[in-house]
PDB file of C-alpha atoms and ligand atoms in Angstrom:
ATOM      1  CA  MET A   1      87.893  70.650   8.834  1.00 88.00           C
ATOM      2  CA  SER A   2      84.672  71.266  10.706  1.00 94.00           C
ATOM      3  CA  GLU A   3      84.971  71.928  14.390  1.00 97.00           C
ATOM      4  CA  VAL A   4      82.826  70.868  17.161  1.00 98.00           C
ATOM      5  CA  ILE A   5      83.028  72.568  20.659  1.00 98.00           C
ATOM      6  CA  LEU A   6      82.069  70.462  23.692  1.00 99.00           C
ATOM      7  CA  ILE A   7      80.759  72.157  26.690  1.00 99.00           C
ATOM      8  CA  GLN A   8      81.262  70.370  29.987  1.00 98.00           C
ATOM      9  CA  GLY A   9      78.558  71.744  32.326  1.00 98.00           C
ATOM     10  CA  SER A  10      79.269  70.334  35.641  1.00 98.00           C
ATOM     11  CA  LEU A  11      81.488  71.914  38.376  1.00 98.00           C
ATOM     12  CA  ASN A  12      82.014  68.718  40.307  1.00 98.00           C
ATOM     13  CA  LYS A  13      85.670  67.655  40.713  1.00 98.00           C
ATOM     14  CA  GLU A  14      84.643  64.039  40.037  1.00 98.00           C
ATOM     15  CA  SER A  15      82.106  64.839  37.370  1.00 98.00           C
ATOM     16  CA  ARG A  16      80.591  61.985  35.477  1.00 98.00           C
ATOM     17  CA  THR A  17      79.417  64.317  32.771  1.00 98.00           C
ATOM     18  CA  ALA A  18      83.111  65.216  32.159  1.00 98.00           C
ATOM     19  CA  LEU A  19      83.729  61.386  31.465  1.00 98.00           C
ATOM     20  CA  LEU A  20      80.860  61.468  28.938  1.00 98.00           C
ATOM     21  CA  VAL A  21      82.225  64.567  27.277  1.00 98.00           C
ATOM     22  CA  ARG A  22      85.798  63.155  27.131  1.00 98.00           C
ATOM     23  CA  HIS A  23      84.611  59.930  25.430  1.00 98.00           C
ATOM     24  CA  THR A  24      82.581  61.943  23.054  1.00 98.00           C
ATOM     25  CA  GLU A  25      85.508  64.237  22.171  1.00 98.00           C
ATOM     26  CA  GLU A  26      87.630  61.101  21.343  1.00 98.00           C
ATOM     27  CA  GLU A  27      84.822  59.695  19.128  1.00 98.00           C
ATOM     28  CA  LEU A  28      84.495  62.962  17.271  1.00 98.00           C
ATOM     29  CA  LYS A  29      88.250  63.045  16.547  1.00 98.00           C
ATOM     30  CA  ARG A  30      88.176  59.426  15.536  1.00 97.00           C
ATOM     31  CA  SER A  31      85.462  60.383  13.007  1.00 96.00           C
ATOM     32  CA  GLY A  32      87.877  63.031  11.496  1.00 95.00           C
ATOM     33  CA  LEU A  33      86.271  66.107  13.108  1.00 97.00           C
ATOM     34  CA  LYS A  34      88.179  68.827  15.035  1.00 98.00           C
ATOM     35  CA  ALA A  35      86.918  68.809  18.649  1.00 98.00           C
ATOM     36  CA  ASN A  36      87.733  70.907  21.705  1.00 98.00           C
ATOM     37  CA  THR A  37      86.260  70.987  25.166  1.00 98.00           C
ATOM     38  CA  LEU A  38      85.261  73.972  27.279  1.00 98.00           C
ATOM     39  CA  ASP A  39      84.994  72.742  30.836  1.00 98.00           C
ATOM     40  CA  LEU A  40      83.037  75.049  33.070  1.00 98.00           C
ATOM     41  CA  ARG A  41      85.378  73.913  35.898  1.00 98.00           C
ATOM     42  CA  ASN A  42      88.159  75.848  34.209  1.00 98.00           C
ATOM     43  CA  ILE A  43      86.270  79.017  33.377  1.00 98.00           C
ATOM     44  CA  GLN A  44      85.964  81.975  35.709  1.00 98.00           C
ATOM     45  CA  MET A  45      82.299  82.932  35.188  1.00 98.00           C
ATOM     46  CA  GLU A  46      80.179  85.616  36.919  1.00 98.00           C
ATOM     47  CA  PHE A  47      76.481  85.333  37.416  1.00 98.00           C
ATOM     48  CA  CYS A  48      74.585  86.572  34.259  1.00 98.00           C
ATOM     49  CA  ASP A  49      73.037  89.953  34.906  1.00 98.00           C
ATOM     50  CA  GLY A  50      72.497  91.269  31.434  1.00 97.00           C
ATOM     51  CA  ARG A  51      75.773  93.312  31.155  1.00 98.00           C
ATOM     52  CA  PRO A  52      77.564  93.494  27.777  1.00 98.00           C
ATOM     53  CA  LEU A  53      79.801  90.478  26.841  1.00 98.00           C
ATOM     54  CA  LYS A  54      82.990  92.699  27.213  1.00 98.00           C
ATOM     55  CA  ASP A  55      82.289  93.104  30.841  1.00 98.00           C
ATOM     56  CA  TYR A  56      82.468  89.373  31.747  1.00 98.00           C
ATOM     57  CA  HIS A  57      85.655  87.583  32.683  1.00 98.00           C
ATOM     58  CA  PRO A  58      88.156  87.233  29.635  1.00 98.00           C
ATOM     59  CA  GLU A  59      87.672  83.436  29.984  1.00 98.00           C
ATOM     60  CA  VAL A  60      83.962  83.772  29.444  1.00 98.00           C
ATOM     61  CA  GLN A  61      84.604  85.960  26.390  1.00 98.00           C
ATOM     62  CA  GLN A  62      87.004  83.432  24.986  1.00 98.00           C
ATOM     63  CA  ALA A  63      84.413  80.654  25.463  1.00 98.00           C
ATOM     64  CA  TYR A  64      81.921  82.737  23.606  1.00 98.00           C
ATOM     65  CA  LYS A  65      84.358  83.211  20.682  1.00 98.00           C
ATOM     66  CA  ALA A  66      85.101  79.614  20.555  1.00 98.00           C
ATOM     67  CA  ILE A  67      81.424  78.546  20.317  1.00 98.00           C
ATOM     68  CA  GLU A  68      80.785  81.313  17.727  1.00 98.00           C
ATOM     69  CA  GLN A  69      83.621  80.046  15.558  1.00 98.00           C
ATOM     70  CA  ALA A  70      82.569  76.414  15.810  1.00 98.00           C
ATOM     71  CA  ASP A  71      80.512  74.572  13.193  1.00 98.00           C
ATOM     72  CA  ALA A  72      78.472  72.696  15.935  1.00 98.00           C
ATOM     73  CA  PHE A  73      78.583  72.050  19.632  1.00 98.00           C
ATOM     74  CA  ILE A  74      77.695  69.444  22.226  1.00 99.00           C
ATOM     75  CA  ILE A  75      76.560  70.091  25.670  1.00 99.00           C
ATOM     76  CA  GLY A  76      77.285  67.791  28.610  1.00 99.00           C
ATOM     77  CA  MET A  77      74.477  68.436  30.940  1.00 98.00           C
ATOM     78  CA  PRO A  78      74.317  67.354  34.584  1.00 98.00           C
ATOM     79  CA  VAL A  79      70.702  66.958  35.834  1.00 98.00           C
ATOM     80  CA  TYR A  80      69.785  68.997  38.835  1.00 98.00           C
ATOM     81  CA  CYS A  81      66.170  68.993  40.107  1.00 98.00           C
ATOM     82  CA  TYR A  82      64.970  67.459  36.993  1.00 98.00           C
ATOM     83  CA  SER A  83      66.357  70.126  34.643  1.00 98.00           C
ATOM     84  CA  VAL A  84      69.537  72.000  33.513  1.00 98.00           C
ATOM     85  CA  SER A  85      71.983  72.582  36.358  1.00 98.00           C
ATOM     86  CA  GLY A  86      72.196  76.250  37.524  1.00 98.00           C
ATOM     87  CA  PRO A  87      75.798  76.918  36.428  1.00 98.00           C
ATOM     88  CA  LEU A  88      75.338  75.472  32.976  1.00 98.00           C
ATOM     89  CA  LYS A  89      72.115  77.567  32.565  1.00 98.00           C
ATOM     90  CA  ASN A  90      74.018  80.628  33.685  1.00 98.00           C
ATOM     91  CA  PHE A  91      76.695  79.832  30.924  1.00 99.00           C
ATOM     92  CA  ILE A  92      74.027  79.466  28.299  1.00 99.00           C
ATOM     93  CA  ASP A  93      72.360  82.792  29.489  1.00 98.00           C
ATOM     94  CA  ILE A  94      75.657  84.561  28.712  1.00 98.00           C
ATOM     95  CA  THR A  95      76.721  82.736  25.515  1.00 98.00           C
ATOM     96  CA  SER A  96      73.354  81.854  23.800  1.00 98.00           C
ATOM     97  CA  GLY A  97      74.264  84.580  21.127  1.00 98.00           C
ATOM     98  CA  ALA A  98      77.246  82.444  20.063  1.00 98.00           C
ATOM     99  CA  MET A  99      75.041  79.407  19.419  1.00 98.00           C
ATOM    100  CA  GLU A 100      72.640  81.008  16.916  1.00 98.00           C
ATOM    101  CA  LYS A 101      71.325  78.648  14.227  1.00 98.00           C
ATOM    102  CA  LYS A 102      73.946  75.866  14.870  1.00 98.00           C
ATOM    103  CA  ILE A 103      73.408  72.259  15.243  1.00 98.00           C
ATOM    104  CA  ALA A 104      73.931  70.632  18.681  1.00 98.00           C
ATOM    105  CA  GLY A 105      74.080  67.459  20.532  1.00 98.00           C
ATOM    106  CA  ILE A 106      73.034  66.755  24.095  1.00 99.00           C
ATOM    107  CA  LEU A 107      74.779  64.426  26.643  1.00 99.00           C
ATOM    108  CA  CYS A 108      72.388  64.299  29.653  1.00 98.00           C
ATOM    109  CA  ASN A 109      73.868  62.858  32.878  1.00 98.00           C
ATOM    110  CA  ALA A 110      71.738  62.106  35.945  1.00 98.00           C
ATOM    111  CA  GLY A 111      71.900  60.029  39.180  1.00 98.00           C
ATOM    112  CA  GLY A 112      68.695  58.004  38.383  1.00 98.00           C
ATOM    113  CA  LYS A 113      67.137  56.544  35.281  1.00 97.00           C
ATOM    114  CA  GLN A 114      63.941  58.552  35.452  1.00 97.00           C
ATOM    115  CA  SER A 115      65.147  62.046  34.719  1.00 98.00           C
ATOM    116  CA  TYR A 116      65.682  61.759  30.989  1.00 97.00           C
ATOM    117  CA  MET A 117      62.967  64.224  30.244  1.00 98.00           C
ATOM    118  CA  ALA A 118      65.428  67.048  31.722  1.00 98.00           C
ATOM    119  CA  SER A 119      67.162  67.038  28.354  1.00 98.00           C
ATOM    120  CA  ALA A 120      63.960  68.418  26.850  1.00 98.00           C
ATOM    121  CA  ASP A 121      64.412  71.620  28.847  1.00 98.00           C
ATOM    122  CA  LEU A 122      67.792  72.046  27.333  1.00 98.00           C
ATOM    123  CA  SER A 123      66.531  71.395  23.749  1.00 98.00           C
ATOM    124  CA  ASN A 124      63.823  73.857  24.240  1.00 98.00           C
ATOM    125  CA  ILE A 125      66.143  76.536  25.521  1.00 98.00           C
ATOM    126  CA  LEU A 126      68.357  76.054  22.618  1.00 98.00           C
ATOM    127  CA  ALA A 127      65.539  76.017  19.997  1.00 98.00           C
ATOM    128  CA  TYR A 128      63.603  78.956  21.401  1.00 98.00           C
ATOM    129  CA  GLU A 129      66.393  81.140  22.335  1.00 98.00           C
ATOM    130  CA  SER A 130      69.114  80.366  19.625  1.00 98.00           C
ATOM    131  CA  HIS A 131      67.254  78.521  16.851  1.00 98.00           C
ATOM    132  CA  VAL A 132      69.477  75.571  17.394  1.00 98.00           C
ATOM    133  CA  THR A 133      68.567  72.213  15.956  1.00 98.00           C
ATOM    134  CA  THR A 134      69.312  69.434  18.376  1.00 98.00           C
ATOM    135  CA  LEU A 135      70.522  66.170  16.741  1.00 98.00           C
ATOM    136  CA  GLN A 136      69.311  62.811  17.749  1.00 98.00           C
ATOM    137  CA  PRO A 137      69.848  60.678  19.597  1.00 98.00           C
ATOM    138  CA  ILE A 138      70.093  62.533  22.910  1.00 98.00           C
ATOM    139  CA  VAL A 139      72.552  60.525  25.039  1.00 98.00           C
ATOM    140  CA  TYR A 140      71.375  59.771  28.646  1.00 98.00           C
ATOM    141  CA  SER A 141      73.367  58.227  31.434  1.00 98.00           C
ATOM    142  CA  SER A 142      72.919  57.516  35.130  1.00 98.00           C
ATOM    143  CA  TYR A 143      75.026  56.261  38.061  1.00 98.00           C
ATOM    144  CA  GLU A 144      74.846  52.658  36.735  1.00 98.00           C
ATOM    145  CA  ASP A 145      76.700  53.547  33.576  1.00 98.00           C
ATOM    146  CA  PHE A 146      79.996  54.354  35.499  1.00 98.00           C
ATOM    147  CA  GLU A 147      82.318  52.403  37.688  1.00 98.00           C
ATOM    148  CA  ASP A 148      85.253  53.879  39.491  1.00 96.00           C
ATOM    149  CA  GLN A 149      85.249  57.121  37.351  1.00 95.00           C
ATOM    150  CA  VAL A 150      85.131  55.111  34.163  1.00 98.00           C
ATOM    151  CA  LEU A 151      82.210  55.104  31.675  1.00 98.00           C
ATOM    152  CA  THR A 152      81.153  51.448  31.359  1.00 98.00           C
ATOM    153  CA  GLY A 153      77.647  51.624  29.934  1.00 98.00           C
ATOM    154  CA  GLU A 154      77.736  49.987  26.517  1.00 98.00           C
ATOM    155  CA  LYS A 155      74.299  51.354  25.513  1.00 98.00           C
ATOM    156  CA  VAL A 156      75.526  54.869  26.269  1.00 98.00           C
ATOM    157  CA  LYS A 157      78.646  54.369  24.313  1.00 98.00           C
ATOM    158  CA  SER A 158      76.730  53.153  21.297  1.00 98.00           C
ATOM    159  CA  LYS A 159      74.287  56.136  21.563  1.00 98.00           C
ATOM    160  CA  ILE A 160      77.401  58.601  21.647  1.00 98.00           C
ATOM    161  CA  GLN A 161      78.655  56.787  18.517  1.00 98.00           C
ATOM    162  CA  GLU A 162      75.203  57.273  16.759  1.00 98.00           C
ATOM    163  CA  LEU A 163      75.169  60.967  17.825  1.00 98.00           C
ATOM    164  CA  VAL A 164      78.784  61.399  16.403  1.00 98.00           C
ATOM    165  CA  ASN A 165      77.874  59.709  13.162  1.00 98.00           C
ATOM    166  CA  HIS A 166      74.837  61.899  12.832  1.00 98.00           C
ATOM    167  CA  MET A 167      76.801  65.026  13.467  1.00 98.00           C
ATOM    168  CA  SER A 168      79.629  64.140  11.145  1.00 97.00           C
ATOM    169  CA  ARG A 169      77.213  63.327   8.237  1.00 96.00           C
ATOM    170  CA  ASN A 170      75.351  66.603   8.910  1.00 95.00           C
ATOM    171  CA  LEU A 171      78.606  68.686   8.896  1.00 95.00           C
ATOM    172  CA  LYS A 172      79.961  66.917   5.750  1.00 89.00           C
ATOM    173  CA  ASN A 173      76.790  67.501   3.807  1.00 86.00           C
ATOM    174  CA  ASN A 174      76.777  71.169   4.659  1.00 81.00           C
ATOM    175  CA  SER A 175      80.414  71.941   3.913  1.00 76.00           C
TER     176      SER A 175
HETATM  177  C1  FMN B   1      71.426  69.624  43.433  1.00 68.43           C
HETATM  178  C2  FMN B   1      71.446  68.299  42.819  1.00 68.43           C
HETATM  179  C3  FMN B   1      70.116  67.864  42.167  1.00 68.43           C
HETATM  180  C4  FMN B   1      70.088  66.672  41.580  1.00 68.43           C
HETATM  181  N1  FMN B   1      68.885  66.361  40.884  1.00 68.43           N
HETATM  182  C5  FMN B   1      68.738  65.158  40.254  1.00 68.43           C
HETATM  183  C6  FMN B   1      67.541  64.881  39.612  1.00 68.43           C
HETATM  184  O1  FMN B   1      66.590  65.530  39.629  1.00 68.43           O
HETATM  185  N2  FMN B   1      67.439  63.652  39.057  1.00 68.43           N
HETATM  186  C7  FMN B   1      68.474  62.803  38.984  1.00 68.43           C
HETATM  187  O2  FMN B   1      68.388  61.774  38.449  1.00 68.43           O
HETATM  188  N3  FMN B   1      69.646  63.059  39.607  1.00 68.43           N
HETATM  189  C8  FMN B   1      69.850  64.230  40.138  1.00 68.43           C
HETATM  190  N4  FMN B   1      71.035  64.607  40.823  1.00 68.43           N
HETATM  191  C9  FMN B   1      72.216  63.630  40.685  1.00 68.43           C
HETATM  192  C10 FMN B   1      73.147  64.268  39.566  1.00 68.43           C
HETATM  193  O3  FMN B   1      72.414  64.313  38.381  1.00 68.43           O
HETATM  194  C11 FMN B   1      74.222  63.173  39.380  1.00 68.43           C
HETATM  195  O4  FMN B   1      75.045  63.221  40.605  1.00 68.43           O
HETATM  196  C12 FMN B   1      75.117  63.527  38.247  1.00 68.43           C
HETATM  197  O5  FMN B   1      76.241  62.485  38.268  1.00 68.43           O
HETATM  198  C13 FMN B   1      75.725  64.942  38.242  1.00 68.43           C
HETATM  199  O6  FMN B   1      76.634  65.090  37.175  1.00 68.43           O
HETATM  200  P1  FMN B   1      78.278  65.289  37.468  1.00 68.43           P
HETATM  201  O7  FMN B   1      78.651  63.940  38.068  1.00 68.43           O
HETATM  202  O8  FMN B   1      78.769  65.541  36.243  1.00 68.43           O
HETATM  203  O9  FMN B   1      78.340  66.378  38.469  1.00 68.43           O
HETATM  204  C14 FMN B   1      71.143  65.770  41.525  1.00 68.43           C
HETATM  205  C15 FMN B   1      72.410  66.099  42.063  1.00 68.43           C
HETATM  206  C16 FMN B   1      72.601  67.422  42.726  1.00 68.43           C
HETATM  207  C17 FMN B   1      73.769  67.750  43.357  1.00 68.43           C
END
């Protein structure tokens, strides 16, 4: 069975990105795929300084291996200053080698409705550094898609479904 790793990139205790990621994990499982989430809130991670992987915290090394072994991955990205948040970028700087030539999805979560181009930064990083193909659609959410820590945006949920269907078709065609 194909496995998808989800990377939850926010460190906020009340993260909305985490809600997007959880919903997507459930949809992946419903479509018959194996899915597991790496939540950056639960991983001890140093700043990337170019040291060998073996010198990072064991949890970072485990995360690297989990991504490397997966068939595809989906990144939940909080938007900070119109781009990828610092901690998530740091995680990618350390683990980009594990992402090489895989397919990926992007869940981009921001405060406002105008920051959707931030996801293009992530797509470019993945393409140029790791030759990753980003599947469409890119999912975009903002504050108005959540109520009391619940994902309520119907358009967002339908985009997640589309992304999951696309990923599932892609993985089945290549297995
Ligand atoms: C440092 C910082 C920068 C932010 N920059 C933007 C931004 O450029 N555009 C935007 O729409 N929201 C911005 N936001 C709002 C976050 O994207 C929003 O709070 C989002 O829910 C964060 O994801 P999280 O809830 O998973 O932590 C920013 C928030 C912080 C803390």
